[in-house]
């Protein structure tokens, strides 16, 4: 007889492992409450009692969302394999390879970046230039081996294409000193005498030997491992200008199957000549004789064997016996190796890929299914009282409204459960940085199909659909503020925060709800740009492409970071709103003090108006600010005072009403006209307040100027004689005339944020300009940016370079002359 197998049972969860609000805990607590409520009448029960069935269904419904909330984060956010980029795109949840990016900073970092380019460069070197005292200038000199037998124009275009790679990844306050130098190849031929092992295939071994020698002579460092950069000692080795043949022999001994190198010879040769002309040096493996690896304008390169004559002098032994060399098979194998190496190299031309790949199209979210009431899980007999199930022919004797009362009891159970479920299912919308909706609560309105009789309980009447569901909650909950707190959690995962607290007491130009939406939008933008604003915040902008003069999003990450932290989100031309309003002529004449300014004691007859700044939206009809303000429109103090809602007041004078704005902090007031009634004066004040707040909101932003980019580009200009004005110096230009930017608290906050985020080696300065000065700066700045981009394009096309260089130098000199006095006086 076979032994009886024990019955398999599901082990009970220990009480200490049950969640505090889990099913078993809540069920035991509910039964305890029922027993206490029954008192002496409680006797016993079994699991089939109707009351226990109802109780367990209720407990299951109450705890379902508790267990659902314990899902993994990807499941709660709706992330799946069908859209692998959604975590980074929608929730700023980046992988370690993206978060731990290393921006090149030191000379070795730059050299490692250079050797990571494709195709792999030969004899590549990127070195920092210094002045006579050994101080870095921020300029880099790039050289690498170029192609052989190319016309000068083609070499210049390829050098410009290489420079464009640097422009895309350069650091703030740094630049290339001219185009990269392309070295001409100095060809050398290899001759060897080897001893190989018994069990290795000869053709493959010799192929690896030639390929390893080619990499070593080309000064290409060996990486530390798969997908890892070269170690520092490798970078220092290839940066040296001398080649030790003993080092070459030591590196070649790593080829599998190679026992020893008896003799190694490198000889100079012109590949166009059929007979080699020895002009180099030979050395035994142990000899420490050094060769010049590269020199002025040239770099060593191996000439691969292409004919049987090129293999003369090659001797291979195995076990002391000289082996016959299969010349044709070896030449075919070497040709395949060279062809495979060229196939893996990217072409070098002006259209160098940036390394970014287009993202996958976003997957449309699935519609959220309707809530399934918990009461439907009950057996049919328990779903409603028996009296409610009688037919109309039977006497019911029910009190009036009992059916509605039962529906109300069910609603008290089902509505909270439905809303808990709705919140969980919309958790992805709460944290989604691509979601512009400020809602933070979601409500599913139950209908008659889910709960019969529920429509009669809704107030106002069920016909008014617009006031129910999520719209009702959205109008009565601080959605933008709560969503902003959710985004704070995403930023905190990266050690970042966008704290608006220091901005709360400054002029806002918006009402409370619009200000909250603006801050929410700033946090969403900050989260979307998180990688650029953190690990890449010391990057410079690519001046060869359309940049900050067209779109602030193309500016340097440091500039965008400060703009979001200070809520200065205007641009790209900050003086344009004033010009459009007619308050800033292109060449403004010097303005005397406005004769309309009043300085008088406060009169109690003035009635302060109650105004709201609005949401910053454009009005249906443009406001003629220049006409309404008259001569006083050129006074920045008036514009700052008019940004305060409590600054407008009116008083009666005969049959008319006078309107004024002020007094400001200095006691100045400005009359704004006479009106037929107090209502007309209030309408004018309201329109002026919103127009001037919108004007200043659009006029606040910043520009970042790297002085090094404005240096003279003359060919006879020696880098070590560079003026101190251009060395590691940044200037941030901001409007100083608006209500917020004129506030000392914002200026102190801007200095603190700049010191936190700017590179430590750069001298950073804030320059606050008036409206006319800012307009002049932007004219010069934009002219230089356009000339600089045209010069880069001329370099890439090798056409009109001299004229483009002259224009960019002239515009840079004009901008530098304008900046020098103001920067020194700031």
Short mmCIF file of N, CA and C in Angstrom, two decimals, residues 116-214:
data_model
loop_
_atom_site.label_atom_id
_atom_site.label_comp_id
_atom_site.label_asym_id
_atom_site.label_seq_id
_atom_site.Cartn_x
_atom_site.Cartn_y
_atom_site.Cartn_z
N UNK A 116 35.93 58.55 -27.61
CA UNK A 116 34.65 57.83 -27.72
C UNK A 116 33.91 58.18 -29.00
N UNK A 117 34.44 59.10 -29.82
CA UNK A 117 33.76 59.48 -31.05
C UNK A 117 33.83 58.35 -32.07
N UNK A 118 32.89 58.37 -33.00
CA UNK A 118 32.86 57.42 -34.08
C UNK A 118 32.88 58.16 -35.41
N UNK A 119 33.76 57.77 -36.34
CA UNK A 119 34.74 56.69 -36.23
C UNK A 119 35.84 57.02 -35.23
N UNK A 120 36.45 55.99 -34.65
CA UNK A 120 37.46 56.19 -33.62
C UNK A 120 38.61 57.01 -34.18
N UNK A 121 38.96 58.14 -33.54
CA UNK A 121 40.02 58.99 -34.08
C UNK A 121 41.40 58.40 -33.81
N UNK A 122 42.35 58.74 -34.66
CA UNK A 122 43.73 58.32 -34.51
C UNK A 122 44.58 59.52 -34.11
N UNK A 123 45.51 59.31 -33.19
CA UNK A 123 46.39 60.36 -32.69
C UNK A 123 45.58 61.58 -32.23
N UNK A 124 44.45 61.30 -31.56
CA UNK A 124 43.57 62.38 -31.12
C UNK A 124 44.09 62.98 -29.82
N UNK A 125 44.04 64.30 -29.74
CA UNK A 125 44.49 65.00 -28.54
C UNK A 125 43.66 66.27 -28.39
N UNK A 126 43.16 66.49 -27.19
CA UNK A 126 42.39 67.70 -26.88
C UNK A 126 43.00 68.27 -25.60
N UNK A 127 43.79 69.31 -25.74
CA UNK A 127 44.55 69.84 -24.62
C UNK A 127 44.12 71.27 -24.32
N UNK A 128 44.16 71.61 -23.02
CA UNK A 128 43.77 72.95 -22.57
C UNK A 128 44.94 73.91 -22.74
N UNK A 129 44.63 75.12 -23.21
CA UNK A 129 45.63 76.16 -23.38
C UNK A 129 45.74 76.98 -22.11
N UNK A 130 46.94 77.45 -21.83
CA UNK A 130 47.21 78.24 -20.62
C UNK A 130 47.96 79.50 -20.99
N UNK A 131 47.90 80.47 -20.08
CA UNK A 131 48.67 81.69 -20.29
C UNK A 131 50.08 81.50 -19.75
N UNK A 132 50.86 82.57 -19.75
CA UNK A 132 52.24 82.47 -19.31
C UNK A 132 52.39 82.08 -17.86
N UNK A 133 51.37 82.35 -17.03
CA UNK A 133 51.42 82.01 -15.61
C UNK A 133 50.85 80.63 -15.32
N UNK A 134 50.50 79.87 -16.34
CA UNK A 134 49.95 78.54 -16.13
C UNK A 134 48.48 78.50 -15.80
N UNK A 135 47.75 79.61 -16.00
CA UNK A 135 46.32 79.65 -15.71
C UNK A 135 45.54 79.25 -16.95
N UNK A 136 44.51 78.41 -16.80
CA UNK A 136 43.73 78.00 -17.98
C UNK A 136 42.95 79.16 -18.57
N UNK A 137 42.85 79.13 -19.89
CA UNK A 137 42.14 80.19 -20.61
C UNK A 137 40.70 79.80 -20.95
N UNK A 138 40.37 78.52 -20.83
CA UNK A 138 39.06 78.05 -21.28
C UNK A 138 39.06 77.65 -22.75
N UNK A 139 40.22 77.73 -23.41
CA UNK A 139 40.34 77.37 -24.82
C UNK A 139 40.99 75.99 -24.93
N UNK A 140 40.57 75.24 -25.94
CA UNK A 140 41.07 73.88 -26.16
C UNK A 140 41.63 73.77 -27.56
N UNK A 141 42.72 73.02 -27.66
CA UNK A 141 43.35 72.75 -28.95
C UNK A 141 43.13 71.28 -29.30
N UNK A 142 42.57 71.06 -30.49
CA UNK A 142 42.21 69.70 -30.93
C UNK A 142 43.05 69.36 -32.16
N UNK A 143 43.63 68.18 -32.11
CA UNK A 143 44.32 67.65 -33.29
C UNK A 143 44.10 66.16 -33.36
N UNK A 144 44.07 65.64 -34.57
CA UNK A 144 43.95 64.21 -34.79
C UNK A 144 44.37 63.92 -36.22
N UNK A 145 44.59 62.63 -36.49
CA UNK A 145 45.04 62.21 -37.80
C UNK A 145 43.92 62.37 -38.81
N UNK A 146 44.24 62.96 -39.94
CA UNK A 146 43.27 63.14 -40.99
C UNK A 146 43.42 62.13 -42.10
N UNK A 147 42.57 62.20 -43.11
CA UNK A 147 42.68 61.26 -44.24
C UNK A 147 43.89 61.60 -45.11
N UNK A 148 44.27 60.63 -45.89
CA UNK A 148 45.44 60.79 -46.76
C UNK A 148 45.01 61.23 -48.15
N UNK A 149 45.84 62.13 -48.73
CA UNK A 149 45.67 62.55 -50.13
C UNK A 149 44.29 63.17 -50.36
N UNK A 150 43.90 64.13 -49.53
CA UNK A 150 42.66 64.87 -49.69
C UNK A 150 43.00 66.32 -50.05
N UNK A 151 42.19 66.97 -50.89
CA UNK A 151 42.45 68.38 -51.20
C UNK A 151 42.24 69.25 -49.97
N UNK A 152 42.88 70.42 -49.93
CA UNK A 152 42.77 71.28 -48.75
C UNK A 152 41.33 71.67 -48.43
N UNK A 153 40.48 71.90 -49.42
CA UNK A 153 39.09 72.29 -49.14
C UNK A 153 38.36 71.18 -48.41
N UNK A 154 38.58 69.93 -48.84
CA UNK A 154 37.92 68.80 -48.18
C UNK A 154 38.42 68.66 -46.74
N UNK A 155 39.71 68.90 -46.52
CA UNK A 155 40.24 68.82 -45.16
C UNK A 155 39.64 69.90 -44.27
N UNK A 156 39.44 71.10 -44.81
CA UNK A 156 38.85 72.18 -44.01
C UNK A 156 37.40 71.86 -43.65
N UNK A 157 36.65 71.29 -44.59
CA UNK A 157 35.27 70.93 -44.29
C UNK A 157 35.20 69.83 -43.23
N UNK A 158 36.11 68.86 -43.30
CA UNK A 158 36.11 67.80 -42.30
C UNK A 158 36.54 68.32 -40.94
N UNK A 159 37.46 69.28 -40.91
CA UNK A 159 37.84 69.89 -39.64
C UNK A 159 36.67 70.66 -39.05
N UNK A 160 35.88 71.36 -39.88
CA UNK A 160 34.70 72.07 -39.37
C UNK A 160 33.65 71.10 -38.86
N UNK A 161 33.51 69.93 -39.53
CA UNK A 161 32.55 68.93 -39.06
C UNK A 161 32.97 68.38 -37.70
N UNK A 162 34.28 68.21 -37.49
CA UNK A 162 34.75 67.79 -36.17
C UNK A 162 34.49 68.87 -35.13
N UNK A 163 34.74 70.13 -35.50
CA UNK A 163 34.48 71.22 -34.56
C UNK A 163 33.02 71.29 -34.16
N UNK A 164 32.13 70.96 -35.08
CA UNK A 164 30.71 71.00 -34.76
C UNK A 164 30.36 69.99 -33.68
N UNK A 165 31.08 68.87 -33.63
CA UNK A 165 30.86 67.92 -32.55
C UNK A 165 31.20 68.55 -31.20
N UNK A 166 32.27 69.32 -31.18
CA UNK A 166 32.64 69.97 -29.92
C UNK A 166 31.64 71.06 -29.57
N UNK A 167 31.19 71.84 -30.54
CA UNK A 167 30.23 72.92 -30.25
C UNK A 167 28.98 72.36 -29.58
N UNK A 168 28.60 71.15 -29.92
CA UNK A 168 27.37 70.57 -29.37
C UNK A 168 27.54 70.12 -27.93
N UNK A 169 28.76 69.89 -27.48
CA UNK A 169 28.94 69.37 -26.12
C UNK A 169 29.86 70.24 -25.27
N UNK A 170 30.19 71.44 -25.70
CA UNK A 170 31.15 72.27 -24.98
C UNK A 170 30.57 72.74 -23.63
N UNK A 171 31.46 73.09 -22.74
CA UNK A 171 31.08 73.58 -21.42
C UNK A 171 30.95 75.09 -21.43
N UNK A 172 30.29 75.61 -20.42
CA UNK A 172 30.17 77.06 -20.27
C UNK A 172 31.56 77.68 -20.12
N UNK A 173 31.77 78.80 -20.79
CA UNK A 173 33.03 79.51 -20.68
C UNK A 173 34.19 78.81 -21.35
N UNK A 174 33.92 77.86 -22.26
CA UNK A 174 34.98 77.14 -22.96
C UNK A 174 34.67 77.13 -24.45
N UNK A 175 35.75 76.98 -25.24
CA UNK A 175 35.58 76.97 -26.70
C UNK A 175 36.84 76.40 -27.33
N UNK A 176 36.72 76.05 -28.60
CA UNK A 176 37.88 75.60 -29.36
C UNK A 176 38.70 76.80 -29.81
N UNK A 177 40.01 76.65 -29.79
CA UNK A 177 40.91 77.68 -30.33
C UNK A 177 41.14 77.35 -31.80
N UNK A 178 40.25 77.80 -32.64
CA UNK A 178 40.34 77.49 -34.06
C UNK A 178 39.79 76.12 -34.38
N UNK A 179 39.89 75.74 -35.65
CA UNK A 179 39.41 74.43 -36.08
C UNK A 179 40.40 73.35 -35.67
N UNK A 180 39.95 72.10 -35.54
CA UNK A 180 40.89 71.02 -35.24
C UNK A 180 41.97 70.89 -36.31
N UNK A 181 43.16 70.56 -35.87
CA UNK A 181 44.27 70.33 -36.79
C UNK A 181 44.25 68.87 -37.24
N UNK A 182 44.21 68.66 -38.56
CA UNK A 182 44.21 67.32 -39.13
C UNK A 182 45.64 66.99 -39.54
N UNK A 183 46.22 66.00 -38.88
CA UNK A 183 47.59 65.58 -39.16
C UNK A 183 47.63 64.70 -40.39
N UNK A 184 48.68 64.82 -41.16
CA UNK A 184 48.85 63.92 -42.30
C UNK A 184 49.48 62.63 -41.82
N UNK A 185 49.11 61.49 -42.42
CA UNK A 185 49.66 60.20 -41.96
C UNK A 185 51.11 60.01 -42.41
N UNK A 186 51.92 59.54 -41.50
CA UNK A 186 53.30 59.12 -41.81
C UNK A 186 53.31 57.60 -41.77
N UNK A 187 53.36 56.98 -42.94
CA UNK A 187 53.16 55.55 -43.04
C UNK A 187 54.40 54.79 -42.62
N UNK A 188 54.19 53.71 -41.88
CA UNK A 188 55.28 52.81 -41.48
C UNK A 188 54.84 51.38 -41.78
N UNK A 189 55.84 50.53 -42.04
CA UNK A 189 55.56 49.13 -42.33
C UNK A 189 56.13 48.26 -41.22
N UNK A 190 55.46 47.15 -40.95
CA UNK A 190 55.81 46.24 -39.86
C UNK A 190 56.47 44.99 -40.42
N UNK A 191 57.57 44.59 -39.77
CA UNK A 191 58.21 43.29 -40.03
C UNK A 191 58.47 42.63 -38.67
N UNK A 192 58.14 41.33 -38.57
CA UNK A 192 58.23 40.64 -37.29
C UNK A 192 58.82 39.24 -37.47
N UNK A 193 59.39 38.75 -36.39
CA UNK A 193 59.76 37.34 -36.25
C UNK A 193 59.10 36.83 -34.98
N UNK A 194 58.27 35.78 -35.11
CA UNK A 194 57.39 35.35 -34.02
C UNK A 194 57.62 33.89 -33.70
N UNK A 195 57.21 33.54 -32.47
CA UNK A 195 57.09 32.15 -32.02
C UNK A 195 55.65 31.97 -31.55
N UNK A 196 54.94 30.99 -32.15
CA UNK A 196 53.52 30.80 -31.85
C UNK A 196 53.32 29.45 -31.18
N UNK A 197 52.13 29.30 -30.55
CA UNK A 197 51.79 28.05 -29.88
C UNK A 197 51.38 27.00 -30.90
N UNK A 198 51.22 25.79 -30.41
CA UNK A 198 50.92 24.67 -31.28
C UNK A 198 49.46 24.65 -31.74
N UNK A 199 48.55 25.08 -30.88
CA UNK A 199 47.13 24.83 -31.12
C UNK A 199 46.37 26.10 -31.54
N UNK A 200 47.02 27.05 -32.18
CA UNK A 200 46.32 28.24 -32.64
C UNK A 200 46.43 28.36 -34.15
N UNK A 201 45.32 28.80 -34.74
CA UNK A 201 45.26 28.97 -36.19
C UNK A 201 46.10 30.17 -36.58
N UNK A 202 46.97 30.01 -37.56
CA UNK A 202 48.00 31.00 -37.88
C UNK A 202 47.40 32.25 -38.52
N UNK A 203 46.46 32.10 -39.45
CA UNK A 203 45.93 33.25 -40.17
C UNK A 203 45.23 34.21 -39.21
N UNK A 204 44.37 33.67 -38.34
CA UNK A 204 43.67 34.53 -37.39
C UNK A 204 44.62 35.21 -36.41
N UNK A 205 45.66 34.48 -35.99
CA UNK A 205 46.62 35.07 -35.05
C UNK A 205 47.35 36.25 -35.69
N UNK A 206 47.82 36.09 -36.93
CA UNK A 206 48.53 37.19 -37.59
C UNK A 206 47.60 38.37 -37.87
N UNK A 207 46.33 38.07 -38.17
CA UNK A 207 45.37 39.17 -38.37
C UNK A 207 45.18 40.00 -37.11
N UNK A 208 45.06 39.32 -35.96
CA UNK A 208 44.93 40.05 -34.70
C UNK A 208 46.20 40.81 -34.37
N UNK A 209 47.35 40.26 -34.77
CA UNK A 209 48.60 40.95 -34.52
C UNK A 209 48.67 42.26 -35.31
N UNK A 210 48.28 42.22 -36.58
CA UNK A 210 48.32 43.44 -37.40
C UNK A 210 47.29 44.45 -36.90
N UNK A 211 46.10 43.98 -36.56
CA UNK A 211 45.09 44.92 -36.08
C UNK A 211 45.51 45.54 -34.75
N UNK A 212 46.10 44.77 -33.84
CA UNK A 212 46.57 45.34 -32.58
C UNK A 212 47.69 46.33 -32.78
N UNK A 213 48.59 46.06 -33.71
CA UNK A 213 49.66 46.99 -34.00
C UNK A 213 49.12 48.28 -34.61
N UNK A 214 48.10 48.15 -35.45
CA UNK A 214 47.49 49.34 -36.06
C UNK A 214 46.87 50.24 -35.00
#
